[in-house]
PDB file of C-alpha atoms in Angstrom:
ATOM      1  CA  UNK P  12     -74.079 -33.859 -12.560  1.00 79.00           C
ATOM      2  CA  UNK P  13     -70.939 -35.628 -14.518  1.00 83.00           C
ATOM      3  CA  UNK P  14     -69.060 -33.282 -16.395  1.00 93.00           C
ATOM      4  CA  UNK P  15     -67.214 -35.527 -19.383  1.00 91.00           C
ATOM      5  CA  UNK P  16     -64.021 -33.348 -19.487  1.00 94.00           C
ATOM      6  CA  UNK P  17     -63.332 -34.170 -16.381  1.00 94.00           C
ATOM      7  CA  UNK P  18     -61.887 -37.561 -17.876  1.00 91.00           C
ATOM      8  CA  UNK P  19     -60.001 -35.908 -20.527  1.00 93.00           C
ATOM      9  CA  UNK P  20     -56.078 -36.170 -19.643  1.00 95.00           C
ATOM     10  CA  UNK P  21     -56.292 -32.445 -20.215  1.00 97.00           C
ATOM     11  CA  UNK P  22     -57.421 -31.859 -16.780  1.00 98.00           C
ATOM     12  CA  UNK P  23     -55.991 -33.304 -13.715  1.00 97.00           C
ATOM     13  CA  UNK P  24     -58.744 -32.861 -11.190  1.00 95.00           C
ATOM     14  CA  UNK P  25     -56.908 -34.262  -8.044  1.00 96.00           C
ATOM     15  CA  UNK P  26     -53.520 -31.759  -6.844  1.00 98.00           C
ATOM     16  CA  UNK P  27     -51.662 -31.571  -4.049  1.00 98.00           C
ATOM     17  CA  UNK P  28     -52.217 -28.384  -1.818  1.00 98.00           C
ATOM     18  CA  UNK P  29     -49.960 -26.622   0.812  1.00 98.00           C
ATOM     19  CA  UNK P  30     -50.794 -27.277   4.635  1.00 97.00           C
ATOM     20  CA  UNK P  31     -53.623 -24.770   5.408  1.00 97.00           C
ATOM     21  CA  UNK P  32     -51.642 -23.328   8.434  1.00 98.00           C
ATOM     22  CA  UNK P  33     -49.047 -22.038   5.839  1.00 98.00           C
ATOM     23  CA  UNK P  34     -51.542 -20.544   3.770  1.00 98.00           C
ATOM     24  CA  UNK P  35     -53.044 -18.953   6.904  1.00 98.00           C
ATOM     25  CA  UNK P  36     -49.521 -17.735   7.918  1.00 98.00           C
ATOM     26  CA  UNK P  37     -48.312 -16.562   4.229  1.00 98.00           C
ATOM     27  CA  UNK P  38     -51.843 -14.423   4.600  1.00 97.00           C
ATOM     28  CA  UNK P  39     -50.462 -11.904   7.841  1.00 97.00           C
ATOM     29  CA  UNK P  40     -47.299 -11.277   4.884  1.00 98.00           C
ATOM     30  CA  UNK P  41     -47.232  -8.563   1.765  1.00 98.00           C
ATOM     31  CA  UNK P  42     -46.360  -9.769  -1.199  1.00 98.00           C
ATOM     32  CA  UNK P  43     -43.456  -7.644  -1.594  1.00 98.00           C
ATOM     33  CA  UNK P  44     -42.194  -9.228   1.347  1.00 98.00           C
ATOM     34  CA  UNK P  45     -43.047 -12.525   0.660  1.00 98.00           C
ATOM     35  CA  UNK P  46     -41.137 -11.943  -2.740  1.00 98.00           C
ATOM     36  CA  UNK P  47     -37.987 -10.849  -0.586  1.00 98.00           C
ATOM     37  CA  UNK P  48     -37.999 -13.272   1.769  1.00 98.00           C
ATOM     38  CA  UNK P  49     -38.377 -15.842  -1.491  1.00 98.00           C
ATOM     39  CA  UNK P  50     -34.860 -14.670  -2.766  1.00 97.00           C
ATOM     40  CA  UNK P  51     -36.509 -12.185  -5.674  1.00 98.00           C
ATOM     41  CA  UNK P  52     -38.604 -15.287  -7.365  1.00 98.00           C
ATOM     42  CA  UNK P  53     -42.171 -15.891  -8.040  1.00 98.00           C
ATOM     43  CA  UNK P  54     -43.037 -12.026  -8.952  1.00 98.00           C
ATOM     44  CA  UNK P  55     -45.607 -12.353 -11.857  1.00 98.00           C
ATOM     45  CA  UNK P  56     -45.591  -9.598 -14.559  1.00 98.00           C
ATOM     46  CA  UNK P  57     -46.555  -5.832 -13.199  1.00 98.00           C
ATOM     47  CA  UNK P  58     -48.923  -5.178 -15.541  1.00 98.00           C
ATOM     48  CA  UNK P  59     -51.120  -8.078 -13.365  1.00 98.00           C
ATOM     49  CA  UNK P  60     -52.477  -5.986 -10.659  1.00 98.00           C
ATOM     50  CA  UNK P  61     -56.465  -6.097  -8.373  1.00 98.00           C
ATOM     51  CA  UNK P  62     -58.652  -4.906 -10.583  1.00 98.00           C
ATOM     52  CA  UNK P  63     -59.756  -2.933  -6.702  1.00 97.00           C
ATOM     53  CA  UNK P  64     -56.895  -1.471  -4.788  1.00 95.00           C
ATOM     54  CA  UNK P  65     -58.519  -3.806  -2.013  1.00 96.00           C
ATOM     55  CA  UNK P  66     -58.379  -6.965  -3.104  1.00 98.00           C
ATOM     56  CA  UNK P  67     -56.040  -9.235  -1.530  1.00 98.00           C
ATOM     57  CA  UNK P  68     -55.529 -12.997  -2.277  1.00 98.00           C
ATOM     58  CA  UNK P  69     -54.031 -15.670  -1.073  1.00 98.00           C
ATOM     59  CA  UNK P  70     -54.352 -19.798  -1.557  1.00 98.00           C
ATOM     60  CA  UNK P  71     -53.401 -22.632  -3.744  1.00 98.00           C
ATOM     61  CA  UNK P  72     -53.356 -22.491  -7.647  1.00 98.00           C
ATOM     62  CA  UNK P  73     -55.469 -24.306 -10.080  1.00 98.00           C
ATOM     63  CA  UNK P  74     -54.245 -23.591 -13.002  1.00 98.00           C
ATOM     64  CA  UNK P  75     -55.803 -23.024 -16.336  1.00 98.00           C
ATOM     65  CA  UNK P  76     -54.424 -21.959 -19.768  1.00 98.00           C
ATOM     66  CA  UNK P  77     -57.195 -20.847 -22.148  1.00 98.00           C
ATOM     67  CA  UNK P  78     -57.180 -20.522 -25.990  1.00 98.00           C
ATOM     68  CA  UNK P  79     -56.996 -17.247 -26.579  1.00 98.00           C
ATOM     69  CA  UNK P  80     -60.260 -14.949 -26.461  1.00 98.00           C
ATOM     70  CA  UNK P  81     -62.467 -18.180 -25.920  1.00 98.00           C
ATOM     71  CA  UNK P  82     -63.321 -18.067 -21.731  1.00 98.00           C
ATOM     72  CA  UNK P  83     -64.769 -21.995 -21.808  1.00 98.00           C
ATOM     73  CA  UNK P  84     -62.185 -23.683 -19.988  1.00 98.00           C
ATOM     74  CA  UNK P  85     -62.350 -20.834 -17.015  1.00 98.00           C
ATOM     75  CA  UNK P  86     -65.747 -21.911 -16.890  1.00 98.00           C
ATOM     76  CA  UNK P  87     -64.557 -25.552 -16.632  1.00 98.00           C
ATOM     77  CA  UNK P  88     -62.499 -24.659 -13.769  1.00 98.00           C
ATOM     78  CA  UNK P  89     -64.987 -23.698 -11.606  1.00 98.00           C
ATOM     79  CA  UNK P  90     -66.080 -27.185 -11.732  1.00 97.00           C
ATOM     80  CA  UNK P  91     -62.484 -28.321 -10.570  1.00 98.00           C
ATOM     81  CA  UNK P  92     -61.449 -25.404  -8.472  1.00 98.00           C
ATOM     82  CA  UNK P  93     -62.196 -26.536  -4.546  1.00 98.00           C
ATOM     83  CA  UNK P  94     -63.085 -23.703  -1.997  1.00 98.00           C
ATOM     84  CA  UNK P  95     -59.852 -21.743  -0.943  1.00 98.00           C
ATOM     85  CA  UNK P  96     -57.767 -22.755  -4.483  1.00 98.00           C
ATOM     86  CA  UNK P  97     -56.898 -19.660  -6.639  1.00 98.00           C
ATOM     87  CA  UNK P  98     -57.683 -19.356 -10.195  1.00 99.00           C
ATOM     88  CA  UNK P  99     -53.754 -18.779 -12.113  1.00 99.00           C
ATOM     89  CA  UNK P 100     -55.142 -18.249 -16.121  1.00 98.00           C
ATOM     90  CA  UNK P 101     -52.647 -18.169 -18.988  1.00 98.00           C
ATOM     91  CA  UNK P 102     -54.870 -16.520 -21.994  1.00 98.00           C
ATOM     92  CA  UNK P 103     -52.139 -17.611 -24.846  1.00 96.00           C
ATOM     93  CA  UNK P 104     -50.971 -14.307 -24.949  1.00 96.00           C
ATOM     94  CA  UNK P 105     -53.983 -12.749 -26.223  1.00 98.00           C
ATOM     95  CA  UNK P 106     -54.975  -9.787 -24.155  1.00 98.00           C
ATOM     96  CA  UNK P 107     -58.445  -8.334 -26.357  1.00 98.00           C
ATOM     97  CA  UNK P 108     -61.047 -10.170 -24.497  1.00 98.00           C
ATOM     98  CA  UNK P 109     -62.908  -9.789 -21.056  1.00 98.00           C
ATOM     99  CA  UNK P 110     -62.658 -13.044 -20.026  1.00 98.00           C
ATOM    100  CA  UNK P 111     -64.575 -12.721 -17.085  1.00 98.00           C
ATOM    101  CA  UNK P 112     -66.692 -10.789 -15.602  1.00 98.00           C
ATOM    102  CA  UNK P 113     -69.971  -9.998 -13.193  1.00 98.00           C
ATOM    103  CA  UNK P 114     -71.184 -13.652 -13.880  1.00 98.00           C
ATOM    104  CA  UNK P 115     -68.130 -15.566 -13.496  1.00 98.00           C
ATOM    105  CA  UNK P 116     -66.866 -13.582 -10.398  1.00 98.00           C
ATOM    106  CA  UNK P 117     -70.365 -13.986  -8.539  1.00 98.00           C
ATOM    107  CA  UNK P 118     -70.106 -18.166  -9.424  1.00 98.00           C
ATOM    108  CA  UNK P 119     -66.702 -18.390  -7.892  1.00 98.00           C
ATOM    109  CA  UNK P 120     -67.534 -16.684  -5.101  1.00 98.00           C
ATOM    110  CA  UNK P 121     -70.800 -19.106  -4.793  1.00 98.00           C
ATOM    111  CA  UNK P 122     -68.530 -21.890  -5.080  1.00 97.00           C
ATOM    112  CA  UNK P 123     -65.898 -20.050  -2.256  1.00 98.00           C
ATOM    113  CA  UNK P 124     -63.021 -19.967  -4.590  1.00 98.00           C
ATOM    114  CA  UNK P 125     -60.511 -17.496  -2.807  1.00 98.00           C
ATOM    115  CA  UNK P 126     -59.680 -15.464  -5.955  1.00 98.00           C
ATOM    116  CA  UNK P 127     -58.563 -15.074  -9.995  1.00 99.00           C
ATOM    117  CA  UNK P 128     -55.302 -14.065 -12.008  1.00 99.00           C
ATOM    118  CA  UNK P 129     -55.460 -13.504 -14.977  1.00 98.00           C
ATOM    119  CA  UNK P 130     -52.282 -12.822 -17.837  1.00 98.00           C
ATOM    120  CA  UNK P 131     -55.362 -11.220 -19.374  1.00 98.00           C
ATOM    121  CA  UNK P 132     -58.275  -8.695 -19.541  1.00 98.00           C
ATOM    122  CA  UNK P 133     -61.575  -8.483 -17.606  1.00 98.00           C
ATOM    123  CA  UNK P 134     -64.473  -6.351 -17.949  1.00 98.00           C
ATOM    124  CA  UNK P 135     -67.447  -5.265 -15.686  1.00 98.00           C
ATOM    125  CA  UNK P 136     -64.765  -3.124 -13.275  1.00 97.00           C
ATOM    126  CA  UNK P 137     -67.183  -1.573 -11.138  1.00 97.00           C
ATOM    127  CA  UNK P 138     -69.163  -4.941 -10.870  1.00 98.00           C
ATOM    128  CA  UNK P 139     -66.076  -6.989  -9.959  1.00 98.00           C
ATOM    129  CA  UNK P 140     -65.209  -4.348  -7.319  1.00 97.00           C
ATOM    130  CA  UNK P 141     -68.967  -4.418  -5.866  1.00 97.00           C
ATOM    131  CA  UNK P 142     -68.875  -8.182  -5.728  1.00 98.00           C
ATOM    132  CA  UNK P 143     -65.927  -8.586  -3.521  1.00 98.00           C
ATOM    133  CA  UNK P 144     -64.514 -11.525  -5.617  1.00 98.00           C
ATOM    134  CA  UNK P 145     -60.901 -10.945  -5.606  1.00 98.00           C
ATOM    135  CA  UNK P 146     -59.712 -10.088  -9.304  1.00 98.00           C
ATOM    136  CA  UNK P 147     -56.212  -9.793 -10.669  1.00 99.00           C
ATOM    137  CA  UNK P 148     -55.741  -9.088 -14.253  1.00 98.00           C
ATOM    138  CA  UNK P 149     -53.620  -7.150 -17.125  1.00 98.00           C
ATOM    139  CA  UNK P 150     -56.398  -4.722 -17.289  1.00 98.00           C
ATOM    140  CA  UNK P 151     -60.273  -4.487 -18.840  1.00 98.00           C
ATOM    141  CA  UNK P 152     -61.420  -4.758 -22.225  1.00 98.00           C
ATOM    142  CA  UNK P 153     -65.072  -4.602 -23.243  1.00 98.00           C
ATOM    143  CA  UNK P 154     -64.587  -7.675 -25.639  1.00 98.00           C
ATOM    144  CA  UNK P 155     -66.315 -10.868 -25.146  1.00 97.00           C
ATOM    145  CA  UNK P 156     -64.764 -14.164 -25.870  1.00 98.00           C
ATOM    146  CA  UNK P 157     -66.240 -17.528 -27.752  1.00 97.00           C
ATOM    147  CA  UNK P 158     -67.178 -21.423 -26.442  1.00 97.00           C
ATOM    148  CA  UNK P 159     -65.351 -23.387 -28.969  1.00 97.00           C
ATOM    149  CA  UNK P 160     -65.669 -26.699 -27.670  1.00 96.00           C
ATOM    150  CA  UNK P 161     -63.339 -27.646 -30.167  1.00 95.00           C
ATOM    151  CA  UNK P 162     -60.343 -25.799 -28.597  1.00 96.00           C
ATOM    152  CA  UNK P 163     -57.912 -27.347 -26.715  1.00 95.00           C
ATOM    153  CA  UNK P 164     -56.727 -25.747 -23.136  1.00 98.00           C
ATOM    154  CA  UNK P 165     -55.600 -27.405 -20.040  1.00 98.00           C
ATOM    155  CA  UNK P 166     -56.459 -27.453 -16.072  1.00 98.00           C
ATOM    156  CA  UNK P 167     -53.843 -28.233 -13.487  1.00 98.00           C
ATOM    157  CA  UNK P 168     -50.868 -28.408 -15.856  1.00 98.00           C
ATOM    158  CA  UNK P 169     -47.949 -26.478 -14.971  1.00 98.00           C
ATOM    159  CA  UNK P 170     -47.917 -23.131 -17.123  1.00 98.00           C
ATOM    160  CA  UNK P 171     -45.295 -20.136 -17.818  1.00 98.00           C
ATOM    161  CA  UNK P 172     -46.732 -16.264 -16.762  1.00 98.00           C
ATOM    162  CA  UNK P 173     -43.991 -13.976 -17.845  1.00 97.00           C
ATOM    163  CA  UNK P 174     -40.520 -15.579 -16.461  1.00 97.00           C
ATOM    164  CA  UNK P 175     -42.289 -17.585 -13.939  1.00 98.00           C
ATOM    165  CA  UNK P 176     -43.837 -21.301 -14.080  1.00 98.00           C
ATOM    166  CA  UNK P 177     -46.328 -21.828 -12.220  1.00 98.00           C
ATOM    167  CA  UNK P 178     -47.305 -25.202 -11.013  1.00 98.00           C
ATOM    168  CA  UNK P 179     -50.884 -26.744  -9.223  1.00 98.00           C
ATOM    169  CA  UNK P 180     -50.869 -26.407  -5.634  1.00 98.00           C
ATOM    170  CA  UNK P 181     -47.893 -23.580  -5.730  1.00 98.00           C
ATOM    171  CA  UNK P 182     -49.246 -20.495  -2.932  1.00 98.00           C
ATOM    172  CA  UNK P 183     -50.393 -17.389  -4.530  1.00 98.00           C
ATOM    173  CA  UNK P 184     -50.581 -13.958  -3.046  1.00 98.00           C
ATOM    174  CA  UNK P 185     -51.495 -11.316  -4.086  1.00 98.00           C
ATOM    175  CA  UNK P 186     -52.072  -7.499  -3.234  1.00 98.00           C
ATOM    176  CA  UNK P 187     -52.164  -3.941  -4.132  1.00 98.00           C
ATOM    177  CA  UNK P 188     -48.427  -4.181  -5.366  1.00 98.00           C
ATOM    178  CA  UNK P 189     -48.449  -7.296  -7.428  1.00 98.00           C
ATOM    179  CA  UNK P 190     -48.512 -11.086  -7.249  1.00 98.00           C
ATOM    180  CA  UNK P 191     -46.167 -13.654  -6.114  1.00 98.00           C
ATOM    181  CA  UNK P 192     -45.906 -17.289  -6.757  1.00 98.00           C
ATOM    182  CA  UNK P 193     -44.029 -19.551  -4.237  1.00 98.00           C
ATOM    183  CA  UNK P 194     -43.133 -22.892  -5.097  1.00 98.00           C
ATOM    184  CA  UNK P 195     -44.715 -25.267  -2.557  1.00 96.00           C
ATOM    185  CA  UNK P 196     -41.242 -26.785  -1.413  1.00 97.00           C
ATOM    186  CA  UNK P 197     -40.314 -23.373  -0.973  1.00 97.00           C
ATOM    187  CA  UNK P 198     -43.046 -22.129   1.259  1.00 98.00           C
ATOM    188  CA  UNK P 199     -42.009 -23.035   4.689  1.00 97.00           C
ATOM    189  CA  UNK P 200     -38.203 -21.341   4.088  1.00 98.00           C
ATOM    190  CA  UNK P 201     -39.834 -18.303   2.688  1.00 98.00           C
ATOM    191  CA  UNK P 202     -42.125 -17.958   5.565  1.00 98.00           C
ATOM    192  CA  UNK P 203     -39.252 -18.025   8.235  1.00 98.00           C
ATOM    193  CA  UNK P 204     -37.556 -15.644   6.117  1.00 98.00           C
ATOM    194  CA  UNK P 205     -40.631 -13.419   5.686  1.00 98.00           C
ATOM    195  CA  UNK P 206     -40.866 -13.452   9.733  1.00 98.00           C
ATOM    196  CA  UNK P 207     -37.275 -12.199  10.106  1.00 98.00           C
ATOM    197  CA  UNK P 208     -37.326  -9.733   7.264  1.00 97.00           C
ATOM    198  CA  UNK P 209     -40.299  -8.107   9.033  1.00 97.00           C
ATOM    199  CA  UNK P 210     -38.535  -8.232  12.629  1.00 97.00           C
ATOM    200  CA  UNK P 211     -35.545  -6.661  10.727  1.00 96.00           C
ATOM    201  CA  UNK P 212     -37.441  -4.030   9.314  1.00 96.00           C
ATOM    202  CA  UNK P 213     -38.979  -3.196  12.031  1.00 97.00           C
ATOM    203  CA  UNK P 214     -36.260  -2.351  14.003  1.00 97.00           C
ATOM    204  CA  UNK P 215     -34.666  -0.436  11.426  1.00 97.00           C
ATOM    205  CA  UNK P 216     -38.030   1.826  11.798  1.00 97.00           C
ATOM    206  CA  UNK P 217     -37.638   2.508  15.122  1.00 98.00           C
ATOM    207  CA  UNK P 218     -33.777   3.187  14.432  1.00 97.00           C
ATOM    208  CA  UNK P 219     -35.358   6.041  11.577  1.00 97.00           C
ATOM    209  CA  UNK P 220     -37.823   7.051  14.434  1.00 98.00           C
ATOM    210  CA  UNK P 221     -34.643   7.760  16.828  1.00 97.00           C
ATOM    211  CA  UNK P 222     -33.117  10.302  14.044  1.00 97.00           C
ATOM    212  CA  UNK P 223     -31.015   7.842  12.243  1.00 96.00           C
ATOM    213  CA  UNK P 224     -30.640   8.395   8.168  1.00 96.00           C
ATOM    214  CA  UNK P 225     -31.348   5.121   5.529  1.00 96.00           C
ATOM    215  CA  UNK P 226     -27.099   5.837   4.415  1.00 96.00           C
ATOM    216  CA  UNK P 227     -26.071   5.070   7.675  1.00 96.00           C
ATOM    217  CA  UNK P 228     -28.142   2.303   8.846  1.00 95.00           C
ATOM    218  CA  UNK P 229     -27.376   0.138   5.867  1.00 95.00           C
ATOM    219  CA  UNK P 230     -23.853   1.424   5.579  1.00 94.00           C
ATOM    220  CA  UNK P 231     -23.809   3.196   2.347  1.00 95.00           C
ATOM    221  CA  UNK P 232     -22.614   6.235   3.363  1.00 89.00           C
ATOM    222  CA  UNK P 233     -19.449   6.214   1.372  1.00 83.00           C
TER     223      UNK P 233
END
């Protein structure tokens, strides 16, 4: 089936994605420690958090910024999005609308899309958490949206959540504590860093686990 917006320089349909081991190996890391190990950048706003406690996501962004309250070009992006890419969704700052829900979360996962966030609202909680379909968003709101096909939005154009652009192809993860966006020349850095923050950490554990205190491991005990 064609799909005519496709050819509209709105949408770039063809991006370049990180190496798939990376996105396997940025998978085994937290986000907090990703965001770390990434010198404090890429932290999306708080109030975007799993709309389940146990979703987790991870892969390359396609993103998508939507006219606000009207859901159409989400729906476009399904078309675009390939199996493993991450749905990033700026809503224009407009926050009272569900802009997805049961039926959008059940197509993605048909079409193996790895997960959504959303600097907006969803509704059907309980559905989205039944589904599986990894959901981050500012919260829920009962509102629907429109289909204007006379609004303009964009797919796989770099976009602004909060302080942080995001770009096509950058790596998302995501968790219980929050999301972070990496910058795909940054990924491999942040990785090695992630892997030495963790080997740190650990041994300061053990060092806690032998009776030492926080003040004098990190020498603050002035």
């Amino acid at each position: 089936m064609s799909y005519p917006f496709i050819d509209s320089p709105l949408v770039t349909a063809s991006i370049e994605r990180p190496a798939a081991e990376a996105i396997e190996a940025a998978r085994a890391f937290p986000s907090a420690t990703l965001l770390e190990a990434a010198n404090k950048l890429g932290a999306l706003p708080s109030a975007i958090k799993p709309v389940s406690p146990a979703f987790r996501v991870c892969g390359p962004a396609v993103t998508v910024h939507s006219p606000p309250g009207d859901n159409l070009w989400l729906h476009r992006a399904l078309v675009v999005a390939q199996p493993g890419d991450v749905l990033v969704v700026y809503t224009s700052d407009y926050y009272e609308a569900g802009y997805w829900g049961e039926v959008m979360s059940t197509a993605a996962k048909e079409r193996g899309v790895a997960g959504l966030v959303i600097d907006g609202c969803v509704r059907d909680a309980e559905l989205l958490a039944r589904i599986g379909f990894p959901v981050f968003s500012r919260g829920l709101c009962i509102r629907g949206t429109t289909k204007d096909f006379a609004a303009r939005g964009w797919i796989n154009h770099p976009l602004r959540i909060g302080d942080v652009a995001v770009r096509p192809g950058d790596l998302v993860v995501g968790d219980a504590d929050g999301v972070v966006v990496l910058a795909q020349e940054s990924i491999d850095a942040t990785l090695r860093a992630a892997s030495e923050r963790e080997d740190t950490e650990a041994e300061i554990l053990a060092r806690i686990a032998a009776g030492e205190l926080t003040l004098d491991i990190y020498g603050w005990n002035r």
